[in-house]
Tab-separated table of C-alpha atoms in Angstrom:
chain	number	residue	atom	x	y	z
A	1	MET	CA	65.839	17.921	25.903
A	2	TYR	CA	64.932	14.527	27.363
A	3	ASP	CA	61.933	14.239	29.716
A	4	SER	CA	61.246	17.949	29.444
A	5	GLY	CA	57.679	17.463	30.676
A	6	LYS	CA	58.803	15.750	33.901
A	7	VAL	CA	61.572	18.257	34.506
A	8	ILE	CA	59.268	21.248	34.068
A	9	ILE	CA	56.607	19.719	36.358
A	10	GLY	CA	59.335	19.013	38.903
A	11	LEU	CA	60.607	22.579	38.692
A	12	VAL	CA	57.115	23.976	39.112
A	13	ILE	CA	56.527	21.807	42.196
A	14	PHE	CA	59.895	22.830	43.620
A	15	VAL	CA	59.255	26.536	43.130
A	16	ALA	CA	55.783	26.178	44.633
A	17	ILE	CA	57.117	24.488	47.753
A	18	ALA	CA	60.109	26.816	48.098
A	19	THR	CA	57.977	29.944	47.895
A	20	PHE	CA	55.096	28.517	49.969
A	21	PRO	CA	55.890	30.521	53.125
A	22	PHE	CA	55.875	33.773	51.163
A	23	TRP	CA	52.541	33.480	49.354
A	24	PHE	CA	50.833	31.650	52.186
A	25	GLY	CA	51.430	34.531	54.576
A	26	MET	CA	50.879	37.262	51.980
A	27	GLY	CA	48.798	40.178	53.202
A	28	LYS	CA	48.611	38.837	56.740
A	29	ALA	CA	50.631	40.200	59.655
A	30	ALA	CA	51.719	37.994	62.497
A	31	PRO	CA	49.332	38.480	65.410
A	32	MET	CA	50.417	41.056	67.960
A	33	PRO	CA	51.641	39.467	71.134
A	34	GLU	CA	49.457	39.708	74.190
A	35	PRO	CA	51.563	39.747	77.296
A	36	VAL	CA	49.805	38.599	80.445
A	37	ILE	CA	50.633	39.890	83.889
A	38	MET	CA	49.675	37.397	86.539
A	39	THR	CA	49.848	39.662	89.564
A	40	LYS	CA	47.007	42.118	89.667
A	41	GLY	CA	46.534	45.314	91.602
A	42	GLN	CA	50.192	46.207	91.889
A	43	LYS	CA	51.698	49.157	90.126
A	44	CYS	CA	54.840	48.830	88.129
A	45	VAL	CA	57.853	50.958	89.019
A	46	GLU	CA	56.913	53.434	86.299
A	47	SER	CA	53.826	53.972	84.141
A	48	LYS	CA	52.706	51.264	81.726
A	49	ASP	CA	53.577	53.339	78.669
A	50	TYR	CA	57.005	54.207	79.968
A	51	MET	CA	57.768	50.607	80.846
A	52	ARG	CA	56.531	49.356	77.485
A	53	ALA	CA	58.780	51.756	75.606
A	54	SER	CA	61.789	52.065	77.890
A	55	HIS	CA	62.090	49.064	80.192
A	56	MET	CA	65.328	48.085	78.491
A	57	TYR	CA	66.751	51.538	79.087
A	58	LEU	CA	65.619	51.491	82.704
A	59	LEU	CA	67.164	48.056	83.287
A	60	ASN	CA	70.405	49.223	81.768
A	61	VAL	CA	70.543	52.244	84.055
A	62	TRP	CA	69.554	50.084	87.015
A	63	ARG	CA	72.286	47.571	86.552
A	64	ASP	CA	74.958	50.245	86.521
A	65	GLN	CA	73.435	52.035	89.478
A	66	ALA	CA	73.157	48.965	91.663
A	67	LEU	CA	76.384	47.275	90.745
A	68	ARG	CA	78.830	49.994	89.921
A	69	ASP	CA	77.571	52.926	91.977
A	70	GLY	CA	76.260	50.839	94.842
A	71	ASN	CA	72.977	52.754	94.754
A	72	ARG	CA	70.268	50.148	95.175
A	73	VAL	CA	67.244	52.396	95.652
A	74	TYR	CA	65.351	53.928	92.748
A	75	GLU	CA	62.895	56.741	93.148
A	76	ASN	CA	60.217	56.686	90.490
A	77	LYS	CA	58.171	59.542	89.066
A	78	ARG	CA	55.446	58.959	91.660
A	79	GLY	CA	58.041	59.541	94.370
A	80	GLU	CA	58.023	55.934	95.570
A	81	LYS	CA	61.234	54.182	96.454
A	82	VAL	CA	61.921	50.838	94.831
A	83	THR	CA	64.732	48.375	95.415
A	84	ILE	CA	66.812	48.084	92.284
A	85	SER	CA	66.819	44.408	91.365
A	86	LEU	CA	65.704	42.589	88.249
A	87	GLN	CA	65.429	39.319	90.079
A	88	ASN	CA	63.937	40.501	93.347
A	89	THR	CA	61.816	43.453	92.233
A	90	CYS	CA	60.788	42.912	88.594
A	91	MET	CA	60.475	39.151	88.624
A	92	LYS	CA	58.458	39.069	91.846
A	93	CYS	CA	55.510	40.607	89.941
A	94	HIS	CA	56.316	39.391	86.462
A	95	SER	CA	56.820	35.851	87.604
A	96	ASN	CA	55.293	34.430	84.424
A	97	LYS	CA	58.230	35.014	82.133
A	98	GLU	CA	56.879	32.757	79.378
A	99	LYS	CA	53.613	34.637	79.052
A	100	PHE	CA	54.928	38.098	79.809
A	101	CYS	CA	58.512	38.581	78.666
A	102	ASP	CA	58.886	35.853	76.070
A	103	ARG	CA	55.765	36.685	74.061
A	104	CYS	CA	57.030	40.098	73.059
A	105	HIS	CA	60.671	39.165	72.920
A	106	ASP	CA	59.904	36.293	70.562
A	107	TYR	CA	57.709	38.520	68.410
A	108	ALA	CA	60.393	41.174	68.180
A	109	GLU	CA	63.096	38.525	67.804
A	110	VAL	CA	65.001	39.995	70.735
A	111	LYS	CA	67.021	37.614	72.834
A	112	PRO	CA	68.191	39.312	76.018
A	113	TYR	CA	70.721	37.264	77.961
A	114	CYS	CA	69.403	38.428	81.318
A	115	TRP	CA	68.163	34.943	82.108
A	116	ASP	CA	71.578	33.366	81.686
A	117	CYS	CA	72.297	34.623	85.185
A	118	HIS	CA	69.164	36.063	86.723
A	119	PHE	CA	66.659	33.628	88.073
A	120	VAL	CA	63.186	33.094	86.807
A	121	PRO	CA	61.873	31.012	89.673
A	122	LYS	CA	59.466	28.779	87.728
A	123	GLU	CA	61.791	28.050	84.845
A	124	SER	CA	64.874	27.564	86.964
A	125	LYS	CA	63.142	24.803	88.906
A	126	GLN	CA	63.087	22.844	85.664
A	127	TRP	CA	66.815	22.916	85.030
A	128	ASN	CA	67.899	22.358	88.592
B	277	MET	CA	139.552	96.404	94.339
B	278	GLU	CA	140.464	96.168	97.898
B	279	LEU	CA	138.035	94.306	100.067
B	280	LYS	CA	138.044	94.965	103.734
B	281	ARG	CA	137.814	92.059	106.068
B	282	ARG	CA	134.615	93.520	107.482
B	283	ASP	CA	132.923	93.724	104.041
B	284	PHE	CA	134.052	90.251	103.101
B	285	LEU	CA	132.411	88.781	106.199
B	286	LYS	CA	129.202	90.679	105.463
B	287	ILE	CA	128.986	89.222	101.932
B	288	VAL	CA	129.788	85.699	103.111
B	289	GLY	CA	127.215	85.896	105.890
B	290	GLY	CA	124.501	87.253	103.611
B	291	SER	CA	125.033	84.675	100.871
B	292	ALA	CA	125.147	81.865	103.430
B	293	LEU	CA	121.779	83.025	104.743
B	294	ILE	CA	120.163	83.148	101.275
B	295	GLY	CA	121.800	79.903	100.073
B	296	GLY	CA	121.009	78.087	103.259
B	297	SER	CA	117.283	78.837	103.161
B	298	ALA	CA	117.116	77.796	99.487
B	299	ILE	CA	118.885	74.515	100.217
B	300	SER	CA	116.706	73.762	103.207
B	301	ALA	CA	113.578	74.307	101.057
B	302	LEU	CA	114.978	71.956	98.446
B	303	VAL	CA	115.849	69.362	101.044
B	304	GLU	CA	112.372	69.564	102.502
B	305	GLU	CA	110.793	68.951	99.125
B	306	ALA	CA	113.106	66.071	98.377
B	307	GLY	CA	112.379	64.750	101.823
B	308	ILE	CA	108.644	64.594	101.110
B	309	ALA	CA	109.207	62.919	97.775
B	310	HIS	CA	111.507	60.465	99.450
B	311	ALA	CA	109.340	59.719	102.399
B	312	SER	CA	106.195	58.712	100.525
B	313	PRO	CA	107.461	55.465	98.966
B	314	HIS	CA	109.013	54.722	102.322
B	315	GLU	CA	105.669	55.053	103.969
B	316	GLU	CA	104.226	52.607	101.500
B	317	HIS	CA	106.522	49.861	102.696
B	318	GLY	CA	107.862	50.238	106.139
B	319	HIS	CA	105.255	51.884	108.335
B	320	SER	CA	104.207	50.999	111.798
B	321	ALA	CA	101.537	48.403	112.381
B	322	GLU	CA	98.956	50.901	113.552
B	323	GLU	CA	99.400	53.014	110.449
B	324	ASP	CA	99.237	49.968	108.294
B	325	HIS	CA	95.975	48.803	109.727
B	326	GLY	CA	94.188	52.068	109.984
B	327	HIS	CA	95.182	55.380	108.563
B	328	GLY	CA	96.921	56.206	105.366
B	329	HIS	CA	95.151	54.118	102.763
B	330	ILE	CA	91.617	54.557	103.874
B	331	GLU	CA	89.189	55.827	101.333
B	332	GLU	CA	88.419	59.390	102.292
B	333	ALA	CA	85.292	59.567	100.172
B	334	SER	CA	83.108	57.118	102.037
B	335	GLY	CA	84.859	56.838	105.382
B	336	ILE	CA	84.408	53.099	105.108
B	337	ARG	CA	87.053	50.519	104.430
B	338	TRP	CA	85.655	47.028	104.800
B	339	ALA	CA	88.017	44.386	106.060
B	340	MET	CA	88.021	40.946	107.592
B	341	VAL	CA	90.065	39.432	110.357
B	342	VAL	CA	90.482	35.665	110.411
B	343	ASP	CA	91.383	34.422	113.845
B	344	MET	CA	93.263	31.215	113.142
B	345	ARG	CA	93.453	30.419	116.859
B	346	LYS	CA	89.722	29.801	116.808
B	347	CYS	CA	89.465	28.522	113.234
B	348	SER	CA	92.155	25.869	113.511
B	349	GLU	CA	90.488	24.390	116.580
B	350	GLN	CA	87.502	23.309	114.509
B	351	GLU	CA	88.898	20.756	112.179
B	352	GLY	CA	86.785	19.902	109.163
B	353	CYS	CA	84.361	22.768	109.780
B	354	ARG	CA	83.084	24.188	106.508
B	355	ASP	CA	80.219	26.350	107.714
B	356	CYS	CA	81.541	29.569	106.201
B	357	ILE	CA	82.359	27.949	102.871
B	358	ASN	CA	78.961	26.286	102.635
B	359	ALA	CA	77.135	29.475	103.560
B	360	CYS	CA	79.018	31.569	101.008
B	361	HIS	CA	78.645	29.050	98.228
B	362	TYR	CA	74.930	28.664	98.932
B	363	VAL	CA	74.186	32.388	99.180
B	364	HIS	CA	75.968	33.163	95.913
B	365	ASN	CA	75.016	30.007	94.027
B	366	VAL	CA	78.670	29.149	93.494
B	367	PRO	CA	78.767	26.064	91.272
B	368	ASN	CA	80.451	22.890	92.378
B	369	PHE	CA	82.810	21.270	89.873
B	370	PRO	CA	85.070	18.666	91.467
B	371	ASP	CA	87.698	18.801	88.708
B	372	PRO	CA	90.338	21.294	89.941
B	373	LYS	CA	90.726	22.657	86.417
B	374	GLU	CA	87.085	23.736	86.355
B	375	GLU	CA	86.737	24.539	90.030
B	376	VAL	CA	84.897	27.707	91.050
B	377	LYS	CA	85.516	28.968	94.580
B	378	TRP	CA	84.937	32.147	96.521
B	379	ILE	CA	86.240	31.052	99.894
B	380	TRP	CA	88.244	27.931	100.549
B	381	LYS	CA	90.985	26.357	102.635
B	382	ASP	CA	94.604	26.107	101.629
B	383	GLU	CA	97.855	24.952	103.161
B	384	TYR	CA	100.049	27.309	105.153
B	385	HIS	CA	102.939	27.304	102.690
B	386	HIS	CA	100.563	28.266	99.859
B	387	VAL	CA	99.007	31.059	101.851
B	388	PHE	CA	102.086	32.680	103.389
B	389	THR	CA	104.622	31.908	100.698
B	390	ASP	CA	107.173	34.538	101.647
B	391	ILE	CA	107.121	33.893	105.372
B	392	SER	CA	107.349	30.145	105.033
B	393	THR	CA	110.294	30.292	102.670
B	394	LEU	CA	112.099	32.963	104.623
B	395	ASP	CA	111.503	31.552	108.040
B	396	PRO	CA	111.921	27.825	108.550
B	397	TYR	CA	111.283	28.167	112.281
B	398	VAL	CA	107.531	28.588	112.062
B	399	PRO	CA	106.014	26.201	114.624
B	400	GLU	CA	104.769	22.937	113.195
B	401	HIS	CA	101.258	23.267	114.592
B	402	ILE	CA	100.760	26.468	112.595
B	403	LYS	CA	102.015	24.882	109.403
B	404	ARG	CA	99.646	21.936	109.859
B	405	HIS	CA	96.342	23.800	109.879
B	406	PRO	CA	94.539	24.706	106.686
B	407	PHE	CA	94.065	28.441	106.303
B	408	LEU	CA	90.857	30.057	105.201
B	409	VAL	CA	91.424	32.135	102.077
B	410	LEU	CA	89.246	34.428	100.023
B	411	CYS	CA	89.603	37.516	97.867
B	412	ASN	CA	91.761	39.964	99.793
B	413	HIS	CA	90.010	43.087	98.489
B	414	CYS	CA	93.380	44.783	98.191
B	415	ASP	CA	93.978	48.485	98.569
B	416	ASN	CA	96.050	48.291	95.429
B	417	PRO	CA	94.400	45.505	93.428
B	418	PRO	CA	96.405	44.301	90.418
B	419	CYS	CA	93.287	42.672	88.931
B	420	VAL	CA	91.606	46.057	88.575
B	421	ARG	CA	94.634	47.564	86.889
B	422	VAL	CA	94.785	44.921	84.174
B	423	CYS	CA	91.081	44.568	83.368
B	424	PRO	CA	90.590	45.966	79.867
B	425	THR	CA	86.831	46.493	80.237
B	426	LYS	CA	86.736	47.734	83.828
B	427	ALA	CA	84.544	44.773	84.656
B	428	THR	CA	86.391	44.450	87.921
B	429	PHE	CA	86.698	47.649	89.886
B	430	LYS	CA	87.320	49.002	93.340
B	431	ARG	CA	84.403	50.569	95.133
B	432	PRO	CA	84.834	53.640	97.360
B	433	ASP	CA	84.446	51.383	100.406
B	434	GLY	CA	87.407	49.314	99.262
B	435	ILE	CA	85.551	46.269	97.991
B	436	VAL	CA	86.917	44.902	94.750
B	437	ALA	CA	83.739	44.091	92.864
B	438	MET	CA	82.890	42.352	89.619
B	439	ASP	CA	80.444	43.561	86.998
B	440	TYR	CA	79.621	40.312	85.259
B	441	HIS	CA	77.785	42.210	82.526
B	442	ARG	CA	81.051	43.650	81.344
B	443	CYS	CA	83.383	40.686	81.814
B	444	ILE	CA	84.659	39.399	78.491
B	445	GLY	CA	86.443	36.438	80.027
B	446	CYS	CA	89.972	37.442	79.011
B	447	ARG	CA	91.267	36.248	82.398
B	448	PHE	CA	93.922	38.973	82.668
B	449	CYS	CA	92.686	39.499	86.221
B	450	MET	CA	93.296	35.854	87.045
B	451	ALA	CA	96.849	36.162	85.803
B	452	ALA	CA	97.333	39.363	87.780
B	453	CYS	CA	95.852	38.188	91.085
B	454	PRO	CA	98.727	36.971	93.255
B	455	TYR	CA	96.344	35.074	95.525
B	456	GLY	CA	94.515	32.906	92.992
B	457	SER	CA	91.257	34.310	94.276
B	458	ARG	CA	89.462	34.302	90.947
B	459	SER	CA	87.754	31.473	89.141
B	460	PHE	CA	86.791	31.153	85.523
B	461	ASN	CA	83.547	29.582	84.419
B	462	TRP	CA	84.742	27.124	81.833
B	463	ARG	CA	81.356	25.438	81.831
B	464	ASP	CA	77.829	26.698	82.275
B	465	PRO	CA	77.838	27.317	86.036
B	466	ARG	CA	74.254	26.111	86.273
B	467	LEU	CA	75.472	22.600	85.501
B	468	GLY	CA	77.369	22.762	88.767
B	469	LEU	CA	74.223	23.668	90.688
B	470	LYS	CA	72.125	20.688	89.665
B	471	GLY	CA	70.280	19.082	92.532
B	472	ARG	CA	71.410	21.741	94.955
B	473	GLU	CA	69.399	24.156	96.991
B	474	LEU	CA	69.457	27.542	95.291
B	475	ASN	CA	69.298	31.050	96.605
B	476	TYR	CA	66.700	32.725	94.406
B	477	GLU	CA	67.647	36.154	95.697
B	478	PHE	CA	71.041	36.118	93.990
B	479	PRO	CA	71.786	35.378	90.334
B	480	THR	CA	74.113	32.752	88.964
B	481	ARG	CA	76.840	33.539	86.470
B	482	MET	CA	77.065	32.586	82.829
B	483	ARG	CA	79.753	30.646	81.051
B	484	GLY	CA	82.871	32.602	80.121
B	485	VAL	CA	83.039	35.076	82.991
B	486	VAL	CA	85.440	35.333	85.906
B	487	GLU	CA	83.965	35.316	89.392
B	488	LYS	CA	85.177	35.890	92.917
B	489	CYS	CA	84.220	36.778	96.466
B	490	ASN	CA	82.419	40.117	96.628
B	491	PHE	CA	82.520	40.612	100.419
B	492	CYS	CA	78.739	40.178	100.195
B	493	VAL	CA	78.074	43.662	98.777
B	494	GLU	CA	74.427	42.700	98.255
B	495	ARG	CA	74.099	41.859	101.954
B	496	LEU	CA	76.016	44.925	103.106
B	497	ALA	CA	73.538	47.029	101.108
B	498	GLN	CA	70.789	45.554	103.285
B	499	GLY	CA	72.737	46.191	106.466
B	500	LYS	CA	73.726	42.557	106.981
B	501	ILE	CA	77.192	41.165	107.567
B	502	PRO	CA	78.812	38.757	105.083
B	503	ALA	CA	77.373	35.261	104.976
B	504	CYS	CA	80.620	33.557	106.019
B	505	VAL	CA	80.959	35.732	109.115
B	506	GLU	CA	77.349	35.085	110.047
B	507	ALA	CA	77.749	31.340	109.519
B	508	CYS	CA	80.897	30.958	111.646
B	509	LYS	CA	79.685	29.682	115.003
B	510	HIS	CA	83.110	29.921	116.576
B	511	GLY	CA	83.651	33.633	116.048
B	512	ALA	CA	86.775	33.129	113.988
B	513	LEU	CA	85.713	35.633	111.379
B	514	THR	CA	85.264	39.315	112.117
B	515	PHE	CA	84.103	41.844	109.600
B	516	GLY	CA	84.178	45.580	110.002
B	517	ASN	CA	85.283	49.029	109.070
B	518	LEU	CA	89.019	49.675	109.166
B	519	ALA	CA	88.448	53.414	108.901
B	520	ASP	CA	86.611	53.429	112.200
B	521	PRO	CA	89.075	53.293	115.121
B	522	ASN	CA	86.327	51.918	117.376
B	523	SER	CA	85.368	49.044	115.117
B	524	GLU	CA	85.755	45.434	116.122
B	525	VAL	CA	88.351	44.721	113.472
B	526	ARG	CA	90.498	47.620	114.603
B	527	ALA	CA	90.259	46.432	118.192
B	528	LEU	CA	91.389	42.959	117.147
B	529	LEU	CA	94.290	44.378	115.173
B	530	ARG	CA	95.276	46.603	118.063
B	531	GLU	CA	95.385	43.769	120.523
B	532	ASN	CA	96.886	41.082	118.313
B	533	TYR	CA	99.681	40.747	115.860
B	534	ALA	CA	98.163	40.048	112.460
B	535	LEU	CA	99.636	38.988	109.143
B	536	ARG	CA	98.588	39.828	105.641
B	537	ARG	CA	99.308	37.660	102.634
B	538	LYS	CA	102.334	38.430	100.430
B	539	PRO	CA	103.039	41.901	101.849
B	540	GLN	CA	106.133	42.266	99.670
B	541	LEU	CA	103.897	42.720	96.619
B	542	GLY	CA	102.430	45.954	97.930
B	543	THR	CA	98.825	45.002	97.194
B	544	LYS	CA	97.828	45.731	100.805
B	545	PRO	CA	95.172	43.103	101.420
B	546	SER	CA	92.194	43.800	103.648
B	547	VAL	CA	92.063	40.295	105.042
B	548	PHE	CA	94.158	39.870	108.169
B	549	TYR	CA	95.241	36.676	109.872
B	550	ILE	CA	95.796	36.364	113.574
B	551	ILE	CA	98.086	33.388	113.705
B	552	ALA	CA	98.841	32.871	117.369
């Protein structure tokens, strides 16, 4: 074999570079996301734990209730009545989508298409 | 066997009585079956406007009356169109192939196709004015029947609504709608909103969905009237409940002769036009 030394060195360098991401991150987990809520002192529609685990379920139920059944009021477990609206109820408190929604969604590699239609006031000012 | 005249008459009378009642029952039944399609087409104006097709469940049947006597006086007025398109963030694409519209103006012979072709004696001044058109929120909406995903549906109050989450953009509804009241988002609708004032209370749509007038369901839920009706300074638009005999729309329909678009199709629109 001609130039076997060079070829082998080249192969070793190639393998090292190609596998770099694997051994560089070995044993380390990606840091847990830390969502930040900007508005303080206001309670969410349901408890923190429930929202963390089931907000997607709640939003799914909400959208059918508001749009298809025409029922736009939600009564939560505390007995309070909330207007069903992602844009006008949820996003009024969670106005910092980048620091609140995106941090977890990016971490979990979830890409909801809510924002294709629903407004996120700060971000939408950039595209308009 | 010898049959006396007396007995013969008894038998004939008895069988006539039994046969007659059976036939009359049959006729009655047939009569009901016959009458119902008749009712669908040729009923009196009062029936047409009010009773008969009203949703029993909610007791509400939203409808709009467009008074062309007032509307045609204000040439070039676009208040209602601007208000609707602002409130719902309807994108603006000038190319007619990409156009998205919820409420717009069209020529008489496009709006009342059957009447204009059948009757050449319509006065010229009526033919000249552009007519305000929007989704008719039909009693019998063909768009709802053809939608494979039930993205478009009829609410108990008669509004034909769109669930944009479910729309797959097949455009069957556009093909089915005889009024051309539906628009398809060929492009990202947000491109058509650039530089415009936005209503942050209402979402936009995404590319690949069909959209249309929703009779302002989101405003009705808050107890407001539709944006176009509110914006019309000249009182040409009236919105109300057809099921309520005391409502403003019913009063207008009682006192004036009103037309609906393409009545021969049997879609029974809920938008009425007072022509003259």
